[in-house]
């Protein structure tokens, strides 16, 4: 079966200057929500090329990465090897997480807009139930995406994703409800590479705050909170540029930050 993410895997890391460098607010957010008192067992669903695995590992947690794409996992392994990190990686579908993982994790993360590839409510409900199944009672789910109610309303045609001495990355976005196509223009102007590359990626549906709130309730999550930034500013549908959702599987909680 063809890997639909194979073409993206070798380009994805250009979203970041360094795989293991993170804004201070991002580090503080994950430190606070996961808790700093004891190591947690954390599953990063749709881990892609492994962007957040070094961060979660650096906070002292026992981390597992999983993704449906062999190409993404191959790139993740190379990235982790370059950093000297031996973090387990598994290929699989986040809508059908392994039965042997049932109740095995203190926290599940699904980051960087991964859920925008899920096409409809029934499919997203399956994903959320699957994630709940591998959480221990009281366990934490964290979702993040760069697409917000504000973007969905204003529909900016162009967004600058990166601009530095190595590469300029520009999005040209076609909004095709319920989803969108992101056409990506990469202009390389660093000492090691020069040239231009154009490619695209599809988001099946632009899930927003009210969608997640409804589906969290439908799939049995409790203590739901939404933030508009990593500083935990409350989510504002009119102004927030980022959407972060935090929810819990019902049950007694360990001493986490939320």
PDB file of C-alpha atoms in Angstrom, residues 12-252:
ATOM      1  CA  UNK A  12       8.534  18.169   7.099  1.00  0.00           C
ATOM      2  CA  UNK A  13      11.507  19.063   9.288  1.00  0.00           C
ATOM      3  CA  UNK A  14      11.959  22.351   7.430  1.00  0.00           C
ATOM      4  CA  UNK A  15       9.210  23.706   9.668  1.00  0.00           C
ATOM      5  CA  UNK A  16      11.911  23.904  12.347  1.00  0.00           C
ATOM      6  CA  UNK A  17      15.441  25.282  12.391  1.00  0.00           C
ATOM      7  CA  UNK A  18      16.474  22.426  14.699  1.00  0.00           C
ATOM      8  CA  UNK A  19      14.540  19.330  15.684  1.00  0.00           C
ATOM      9  CA  UNK A  20      15.621  19.603  19.319  1.00  0.00           C
ATOM     10  CA  UNK A  21      15.096  23.354  19.815  1.00  0.00           C
ATOM     11  CA  UNK A  22      11.779  24.527  21.279  1.00  0.00           C
ATOM     12  CA  UNK A  23      10.337  27.889  22.342  1.00  0.00           C
ATOM     13  CA  UNK A  24      10.500  28.396  26.117  1.00  0.00           C
ATOM     14  CA  UNK A  25       6.714  28.706  26.375  1.00  0.00           C
ATOM     15  CA  UNK A  26       6.278  25.335  24.657  1.00  0.00           C
ATOM     16  CA  UNK A  27       8.692  23.611  27.027  1.00  0.00           C
ATOM     17  CA  UNK A  28       7.003  25.209  30.042  1.00  0.00           C
ATOM     18  CA  UNK A  29       3.561  24.145  28.819  1.00  0.00           C
ATOM     19  CA  UNK A  30       4.427  20.463  28.545  1.00  0.00           C
ATOM     20  CA  UNK A  31       6.388  20.531  31.795  1.00  0.00           C
ATOM     21  CA  UNK A  32       3.407  22.022  33.601  1.00  0.00           C
ATOM     22  CA  UNK A  33       0.602  19.918  32.128  1.00  0.00           C
ATOM     23  CA  UNK A  34       2.485  16.633  32.461  1.00  0.00           C
ATOM     24  CA  UNK A  35       3.798  17.446  35.920  1.00  0.00           C
ATOM     25  CA  UNK A  36       7.392  17.626  37.072  1.00  0.00           C
ATOM     26  CA  UNK A  37       7.278  15.383  40.157  1.00  0.00           C
ATOM     27  CA  UNK A  38       7.505  11.946  38.563  1.00  0.00           C
ATOM     28  CA  UNK A  39       8.151  10.385  35.154  1.00  0.00           C
ATOM     29  CA  UNK A  40       5.037   9.714  33.110  1.00  0.00           C
ATOM     30  CA  UNK A  41       4.480   7.162  30.377  1.00  0.00           C
ATOM     31  CA  UNK A  42       3.536   9.251  27.340  1.00  0.00           C
ATOM     32  CA  UNK A  43       2.314   8.141  23.904  1.00  0.00           C
ATOM     33  CA  UNK A  44       2.817  10.657  21.097  1.00  0.00           C
ATOM     34  CA  UNK A  45       0.247   9.697  18.451  1.00  0.00           C
ATOM     35  CA  UNK A  46       0.962  10.745  14.863  1.00  0.00           C
ATOM     36  CA  UNK A  47       4.503  11.600  15.951  1.00  0.00           C
ATOM     37  CA  UNK A  48       5.574  12.204  12.353  1.00  0.00           C
ATOM     38  CA  UNK A  49       9.317  12.784  12.068  1.00  0.00           C
ATOM     39  CA  UNK A  50       9.621  12.863  15.848  1.00  0.00           C
ATOM     40  CA  UNK A  51       9.482  16.599  16.462  1.00  0.00           C
ATOM     41  CA  UNK A  52       8.177  16.396  20.048  1.00  0.00           C
ATOM     42  CA  UNK A  53       9.770  13.136  21.172  1.00  0.00           C
ATOM     43  CA  UNK A  54      13.065  14.764  22.286  1.00  0.00           C
ATOM     44  CA  UNK A  55      11.145  17.425  24.217  1.00  0.00           C
ATOM     45  CA  UNK A  56       8.989  14.914  26.086  1.00  0.00           C
ATOM     46  CA  UNK A  57      12.048  12.756  26.754  1.00  0.00           C
ATOM     47  CA  UNK A  58      14.032  15.756  28.030  1.00  0.00           C
ATOM     48  CA  UNK A  59      11.315  16.379  30.632  1.00  0.00           C
ATOM     49  CA  UNK A  60      12.047  12.976  32.133  1.00  0.00           C
ATOM     50  CA  UNK A  61       9.153  10.994  30.690  1.00  0.00           C
ATOM     51  CA  UNK A  62       9.038   7.473  29.275  1.00  0.00           C
ATOM     52  CA  UNK A  63       7.995   8.272  25.711  1.00  0.00           C
ATOM     53  CA  UNK A  64       6.671   6.114  22.863  1.00  0.00           C
ATOM     54  CA  UNK A  65       6.094   7.465  19.357  1.00  0.00           C
ATOM     55  CA  UNK A  66       3.645   6.036  16.845  1.00  0.00           C
ATOM     56  CA  UNK A  67       2.584   6.992  13.341  1.00  0.00           C
ATOM     57  CA  UNK A  68       0.737   5.369  10.465  1.00  0.00           C
ATOM     58  CA  UNK A  69       3.419   6.371   7.934  1.00  0.00           C
ATOM     59  CA  UNK A  70       6.536   4.184   7.489  1.00  0.00           C
ATOM     60  CA  UNK A  71       8.301   7.097   5.786  1.00  0.00           C
ATOM     61  CA  UNK A  72       7.623   9.429   8.705  1.00  0.00           C
ATOM     62  CA  UNK A  73       8.863   6.815  11.171  1.00  0.00           C
ATOM     63  CA  UNK A  74      11.995   6.192   9.116  1.00  0.00           C
ATOM     64  CA  UNK A  75      12.773   9.894   9.238  1.00  0.00           C
ATOM     65  CA  UNK A  76      11.955   9.989  12.957  1.00  0.00           C
ATOM     66  CA  UNK A  77      14.400   7.154  13.635  1.00  0.00           C
ATOM     67  CA  UNK A  78      17.157   8.952  11.731  1.00  0.00           C
ATOM     68  CA  UNK A  79      16.426  12.161  13.633  1.00  0.00           C
ATOM     69  CA  UNK A  80      16.509  10.385  16.988  1.00  0.00           C
ATOM     70  CA  UNK A  81      19.688   8.510  16.090  1.00  0.00           C
ATOM     71  CA  UNK A  82      21.359  11.821  15.237  1.00  0.00           C
ATOM     72  CA  UNK A  83      20.480  13.046  18.729  1.00  0.00           C
ATOM     73  CA  UNK A  84      21.613   9.820  20.382  1.00  0.00           C
ATOM     74  CA  UNK A  85      18.100   8.995  21.600  1.00  0.00           C
ATOM     75  CA  UNK A  86      16.696   5.462  21.747  1.00  0.00           C
ATOM     76  CA  UNK A  87      12.951   6.138  21.869  1.00  0.00           C
ATOM     77  CA  UNK A  88      10.571   3.310  20.830  1.00  0.00           C
ATOM     78  CA  UNK A  89       8.654   3.901  17.596  1.00  0.00           C
ATOM     79  CA  UNK A  90       5.634   1.923  16.423  1.00  0.00           C
ATOM     80  CA  UNK A  91       3.718   1.929  13.160  1.00  0.00           C
ATOM     81  CA  UNK A  92      -0.034   1.946  13.638  1.00  0.00           C
ATOM     82  CA  UNK A  93      -3.368   3.661  13.268  1.00  0.00           C
ATOM     83  CA  UNK A  94      -4.359   6.016  16.086  1.00  0.00           C
ATOM     84  CA  UNK A  95      -7.980   4.984  15.504  1.00  0.00           C
ATOM     85  CA  UNK A  96      -7.084   1.396  16.453  1.00  0.00           C
ATOM     86  CA  UNK A  97      -4.321   1.499  19.049  1.00  0.00           C
ATOM     87  CA  UNK A  98      -3.036  -1.928  20.175  1.00  0.00           C
ATOM     88  CA  UNK A  99      -5.085  -3.822  22.735  1.00  0.00           C
ATOM     89  CA  UNK A 100      -1.938  -4.553  24.747  1.00  0.00           C
ATOM     90  CA  UNK A 101      -1.569  -0.804  25.351  1.00  0.00           C
ATOM     91  CA  UNK A 102      -4.919  -0.631  27.143  1.00  0.00           C
ATOM     92  CA  UNK A 103      -4.579   1.626  30.179  1.00  0.00           C
ATOM     93  CA  UNK A 104      -0.799   1.733  29.736  1.00  0.00           C
ATOM     94  CA  UNK A 105      -0.203   5.486  29.405  1.00  0.00           C
ATOM     95  CA  UNK A 106      -0.467   8.427  31.766  1.00  0.00           C
ATOM     96  CA  UNK A 107      -0.775  10.840  28.851  1.00  0.00           C
ATOM     97  CA  UNK A 108      -1.437  10.817  25.114  1.00  0.00           C
ATOM     98  CA  UNK A 109      -0.393  13.682  22.872  1.00  0.00           C
ATOM     99  CA  UNK A 110      -1.470  14.375  19.300  1.00  0.00           C
ATOM    100  CA  UNK A 111       0.279  17.515  18.122  1.00  0.00           C
ATOM    101  CA  UNK A 112       0.883  19.870  15.199  1.00  0.00           C
ATOM    102  CA  UNK A 113      -2.500  19.616  13.448  1.00  0.00           C
ATOM    103  CA  UNK A 114      -2.387  15.829  12.998  1.00  0.00           C
ATOM    104  CA  UNK A 115      -6.139  15.488  13.599  1.00  0.00           C
ATOM    105  CA  UNK A 116      -6.914  17.716  10.613  1.00  0.00           C
ATOM    106  CA  UNK A 117      -6.259  14.633   8.470  1.00  0.00           C
ATOM    107  CA  UNK A 118      -9.275  12.887  10.058  1.00  0.00           C
ATOM    108  CA  UNK A 119     -12.179  13.267   7.599  1.00  0.00           C
ATOM    109  CA  UNK A 120     -15.421  13.177   9.604  1.00  0.00           C
ATOM    110  CA  UNK A 121     -16.992  13.085  13.061  1.00  0.00           C
ATOM    111  CA  UNK A 122     -17.420   9.324  13.166  1.00  0.00           C
ATOM    112  CA  UNK A 123     -13.734   8.848  12.365  1.00  0.00           C
ATOM    113  CA  UNK A 124     -12.625  11.448  14.915  1.00  0.00           C
ATOM    114  CA  UNK A 125     -14.817   9.838  17.582  1.00  0.00           C
ATOM    115  CA  UNK A 126     -13.081   6.508  16.867  1.00  0.00           C
ATOM    116  CA  UNK A 127      -9.692   8.188  17.282  1.00  0.00           C
ATOM    117  CA  UNK A 128     -10.662   9.812  20.587  1.00  0.00           C
ATOM    118  CA  UNK A 129     -12.114   6.561  21.955  1.00  0.00           C
ATOM    119  CA  UNK A 130      -8.987   4.699  20.880  1.00  0.00           C
ATOM    120  CA  UNK A 131      -6.808   7.222  22.708  1.00  0.00           C
ATOM    121  CA  UNK A 132      -9.003   7.015  25.806  1.00  0.00           C
ATOM    122  CA  UNK A 133      -8.583   3.250  25.746  1.00  0.00           C
ATOM    123  CA  UNK A 134      -4.809   3.418  26.188  1.00  0.00           C
ATOM    124  CA  UNK A 135      -5.011   6.043  28.944  1.00  0.00           C
ATOM    125  CA  UNK A 136      -5.099   4.920  32.543  1.00  0.00           C
ATOM    126  CA  UNK A 137      -8.092   6.269  34.543  1.00  0.00           C
ATOM    127  CA  UNK A 138      -7.545   9.990  35.070  1.00  0.00           C
ATOM    128  CA  UNK A 139      -5.023  10.087  32.223  1.00  0.00           C
ATOM    129  CA  UNK A 140      -4.405  13.214  30.158  1.00  0.00           C
ATOM    130  CA  UNK A 141      -4.975  13.909  26.455  1.00  0.00           C
ATOM    131  CA  UNK A 142      -3.290  16.924  24.809  1.00  0.00           C
ATOM    132  CA  UNK A 143      -4.137  18.071  21.274  1.00  0.00           C
ATOM    133  CA  UNK A 144      -2.537  21.023  19.465  1.00  0.00           C
ATOM    134  CA  UNK A 145      -2.977  22.656  16.087  1.00  0.00           C
ATOM    135  CA  UNK A 146      -2.057  25.892  14.365  1.00  0.00           C
ATOM    136  CA  UNK A 147      -5.488  26.208  12.756  1.00  0.00           C
ATOM    137  CA  UNK A 148      -7.978  28.209  14.817  1.00  0.00           C
ATOM    138  CA  UNK A 149     -11.497  29.592  14.564  1.00  0.00           C
ATOM    139  CA  UNK A 150      -9.940  32.911  13.589  1.00  0.00           C
ATOM    140  CA  UNK A 151      -8.145  31.420  10.587  1.00  0.00           C
ATOM    141  CA  UNK A 152     -11.234  29.475   9.529  1.00  0.00           C
ATOM    142  CA  UNK A 153     -13.249  32.684   9.651  1.00  0.00           C
ATOM    143  CA  UNK A 154     -10.749  35.079   8.028  1.00  0.00           C
ATOM    144  CA  UNK A 155      -9.340  32.534   5.524  1.00  0.00           C
ATOM    145  CA  UNK A 156      -5.945  34.150   4.900  1.00  0.00           C
ATOM    146  CA  UNK A 157      -4.694  33.160   1.456  1.00  0.00           C
ATOM    147  CA  UNK A 158      -0.990  33.325   2.300  1.00  0.00           C
ATOM    148  CA  UNK A 159       0.889  32.455   5.499  1.00  0.00           C
ATOM    149  CA  UNK A 160       4.629  32.699   6.059  1.00  0.00           C
ATOM    150  CA  UNK A 161       5.753  29.564   7.906  1.00  0.00           C
ATOM    151  CA  UNK A 162       9.522  30.150   7.986  1.00  0.00           C
ATOM    152  CA  UNK A 163      11.947  32.786   6.752  1.00  0.00           C
ATOM    153  CA  UNK A 164      15.618  32.638   7.688  1.00  0.00           C
ATOM    154  CA  UNK A 165      19.095  32.236   6.222  1.00  0.00           C
ATOM    155  CA  UNK A 166      18.377  28.664   5.095  1.00  0.00           C
ATOM    156  CA  UNK A 167      14.862  28.610   3.637  1.00  0.00           C
ATOM    157  CA  UNK A 168      11.716  30.636   3.123  1.00  0.00           C
ATOM    158  CA  UNK A 169       8.511  28.577   3.373  1.00  0.00           C
ATOM    159  CA  UNK A 170       5.236  30.129   2.228  1.00  0.00           C
ATOM    160  CA  UNK A 171       1.748  28.614   2.322  1.00  0.00           C
ATOM    161  CA  UNK A 172      -0.846  29.410  -0.333  1.00  0.00           C
ATOM    162  CA  UNK A 173      -4.102  28.023   1.044  1.00  0.00           C
ATOM    163  CA  UNK A 174      -7.191  26.926  -0.867  1.00  0.00           C
ATOM    164  CA  UNK A 175     -10.114  26.618   1.542  1.00  0.00           C
ATOM    165  CA  UNK A 176     -12.431  23.846   0.378  1.00  0.00           C
ATOM    166  CA  UNK A 177     -14.904  23.226   3.192  1.00  0.00           C
ATOM    167  CA  UNK A 178     -14.787  21.210   5.271  1.00  0.00           C
ATOM    168  CA  UNK A 179     -11.026  21.030   4.628  1.00  0.00           C
ATOM    169  CA  UNK A 180      -8.225  22.915   2.912  1.00  0.00           C
ATOM    170  CA  UNK A 181      -5.268  22.394   0.594  1.00  0.00           C
ATOM    171  CA  UNK A 182      -1.958  23.903   1.665  1.00  0.00           C
ATOM    172  CA  UNK A 183       0.286  24.587  -1.334  1.00  0.00           C
ATOM    173  CA  UNK A 184       3.827  24.964  -0.029  1.00  0.00           C
ATOM    174  CA  UNK A 185       6.542  27.052  -1.690  1.00  0.00           C
ATOM    175  CA  UNK A 186      10.058  26.365  -0.372  1.00  0.00           C
ATOM    176  CA  UNK A 187      12.803  28.737  -1.506  1.00  0.00           C
ATOM    177  CA  UNK A 188      16.239  27.474  -0.491  1.00  0.00           C
ATOM    178  CA  UNK A 189      18.924  30.152  -0.184  1.00  0.00           C
ATOM    179  CA  UNK A 190      21.399  28.690   2.301  1.00  0.00           C
ATOM    180  CA  UNK A 191      25.034  27.784   1.620  1.00  0.00           C
ATOM    181  CA  UNK A 192      24.278  24.062   1.233  1.00  0.00           C
ATOM    182  CA  UNK A 193      21.271  24.281  -1.072  1.00  0.00           C
ATOM    183  CA  UNK A 194      19.679  26.765  -3.421  1.00  0.00           C
ATOM    184  CA  UNK A 195      16.542  26.407  -5.492  1.00  0.00           C
ATOM    185  CA  UNK A 196      12.780  26.263  -5.344  1.00  0.00           C
ATOM    186  CA  UNK A 197      10.361  23.447  -4.573  1.00  0.00           C
ATOM    187  CA  UNK A 198       6.556  23.415  -4.692  1.00  0.00           C
ATOM    188  CA  UNK A 199       4.397  20.749  -3.095  1.00  0.00           C
ATOM    189  CA  UNK A 200       1.064  20.446  -1.297  1.00  0.00           C
ATOM    190  CA  UNK A 201      -0.676  18.725   1.577  1.00  0.00           C
ATOM    191  CA  UNK A 202      -4.365  18.182   2.275  1.00  0.00           C
ATOM    192  CA  UNK A 203      -6.300  18.750   5.464  1.00  0.00           C
ATOM    193  CA  UNK A 204      -9.494  16.715   5.301  1.00  0.00           C
ATOM    194  CA  UNK A 205     -11.360  18.854   7.834  1.00  0.00           C
ATOM    195  CA  UNK A 206     -10.574  21.988   9.822  1.00  0.00           C
ATOM    196  CA  UNK A 207     -11.681  20.841  13.277  1.00  0.00           C
ATOM    197  CA  UNK A 208     -12.315  23.745  15.637  1.00  0.00           C
ATOM    198  CA  UNK A 209     -12.975  24.316  19.334  1.00  0.00           C
ATOM    199  CA  UNK A 210     -16.706  23.573  19.315  1.00  0.00           C
ATOM    200  CA  UNK A 211     -16.106  20.377  17.321  1.00  0.00           C
ATOM    201  CA  UNK A 212     -13.617  19.106  19.873  1.00  0.00           C
ATOM    202  CA  UNK A 213     -15.800  20.143  22.810  1.00  0.00           C
ATOM    203  CA  UNK A 214     -18.747  18.214  21.385  1.00  0.00           C
ATOM    204  CA  UNK A 215     -16.697  15.123  20.573  1.00  0.00           C
ATOM    205  CA  UNK A 216     -14.849  15.122  23.899  1.00  0.00           C
ATOM    206  CA  UNK A 217     -18.243  14.985  25.605  1.00  0.00           C
ATOM    207  CA  UNK A 218     -19.527  12.327  23.209  1.00  0.00           C
ATOM    208  CA  UNK A 219     -16.511  10.083  23.800  1.00  0.00           C
ATOM    209  CA  UNK A 220     -16.539  10.408  27.582  1.00  0.00           C
ATOM    210  CA  UNK A 221     -13.706  12.815  28.373  1.00  0.00           C
ATOM    211  CA  UNK A 222     -13.978  15.160  31.351  1.00  0.00           C
ATOM    212  CA  UNK A 223     -12.300  18.301  32.715  1.00  0.00           C
ATOM    213  CA  UNK A 224     -11.828  19.778  29.253  1.00  0.00           C
ATOM    214  CA  UNK A 225      -9.908  23.020  28.743  1.00  0.00           C
ATOM    215  CA  UNK A 226      -8.943  24.983  25.650  1.00  0.00           C
ATOM    216  CA  UNK A 227      -6.021  27.384  25.300  1.00  0.00           C
ATOM    217  CA  UNK A 228      -5.022  29.822  22.590  1.00  0.00           C
ATOM    218  CA  UNK A 229      -1.274  29.739  23.243  1.00  0.00           C
ATOM    219  CA  UNK A 230       1.367  27.761  25.090  1.00  0.00           C
ATOM    220  CA  UNK A 231       1.268  30.291  27.927  1.00  0.00           C
ATOM    221  CA  UNK A 232      -2.197  28.821  28.657  1.00  0.00           C
ATOM    222  CA  UNK A 233      -4.063  31.974  27.750  1.00  0.00           C
ATOM    223  CA  UNK A 234      -7.762  31.052  27.429  1.00  0.00           C
ATOM    224  CA  UNK A 235      -8.833  30.190  23.907  1.00  0.00           C
ATOM    225  CA  UNK A 236     -10.607  33.074  22.160  1.00  0.00           C
ATOM    226  CA  UNK A 237     -12.450  32.158  18.966  1.00  0.00           C
ATOM    227  CA  UNK A 238     -12.064  35.720  17.695  1.00  0.00           C
ATOM    228  CA  UNK A 239      -8.349  36.261  18.287  1.00  0.00           C
ATOM    229  CA  UNK A 240      -6.421  33.045  19.018  1.00  0.00           C
ATOM    230  CA  UNK A 241      -3.999  31.812  16.363  1.00  0.00           C
ATOM    231  CA  UNK A 242      -3.493  28.407  17.976  1.00  0.00           C
ATOM    232  CA  UNK A 243      -5.873  25.806  19.397  1.00  0.00           C
ATOM    233  CA  UNK A 244      -4.777  23.592  22.291  1.00  0.00           C
ATOM    234  CA  UNK A 245      -7.183  21.112  23.848  1.00  0.00           C
ATOM    235  CA  UNK A 246      -6.643  19.279  27.127  1.00  0.00           C
ATOM    236  CA  UNK A 247      -8.999  16.578  28.431  1.00  0.00           C
ATOM    237  CA  UNK A 248      -8.967  13.626  30.827  1.00  0.00           C
ATOM    238  CA  UNK A 249     -10.189  10.079  30.891  1.00  0.00           C
ATOM    239  CA  UNK A 250     -12.541   9.829  33.894  1.00  0.00           C
ATOM    240  CA  UNK A 251     -10.950   8.501  37.059  1.00  0.00           C
ATOM    241  CA  UNK A 252      -8.556   9.488  39.846  1.00  0.00           C
TER     242      UNK A 252
END
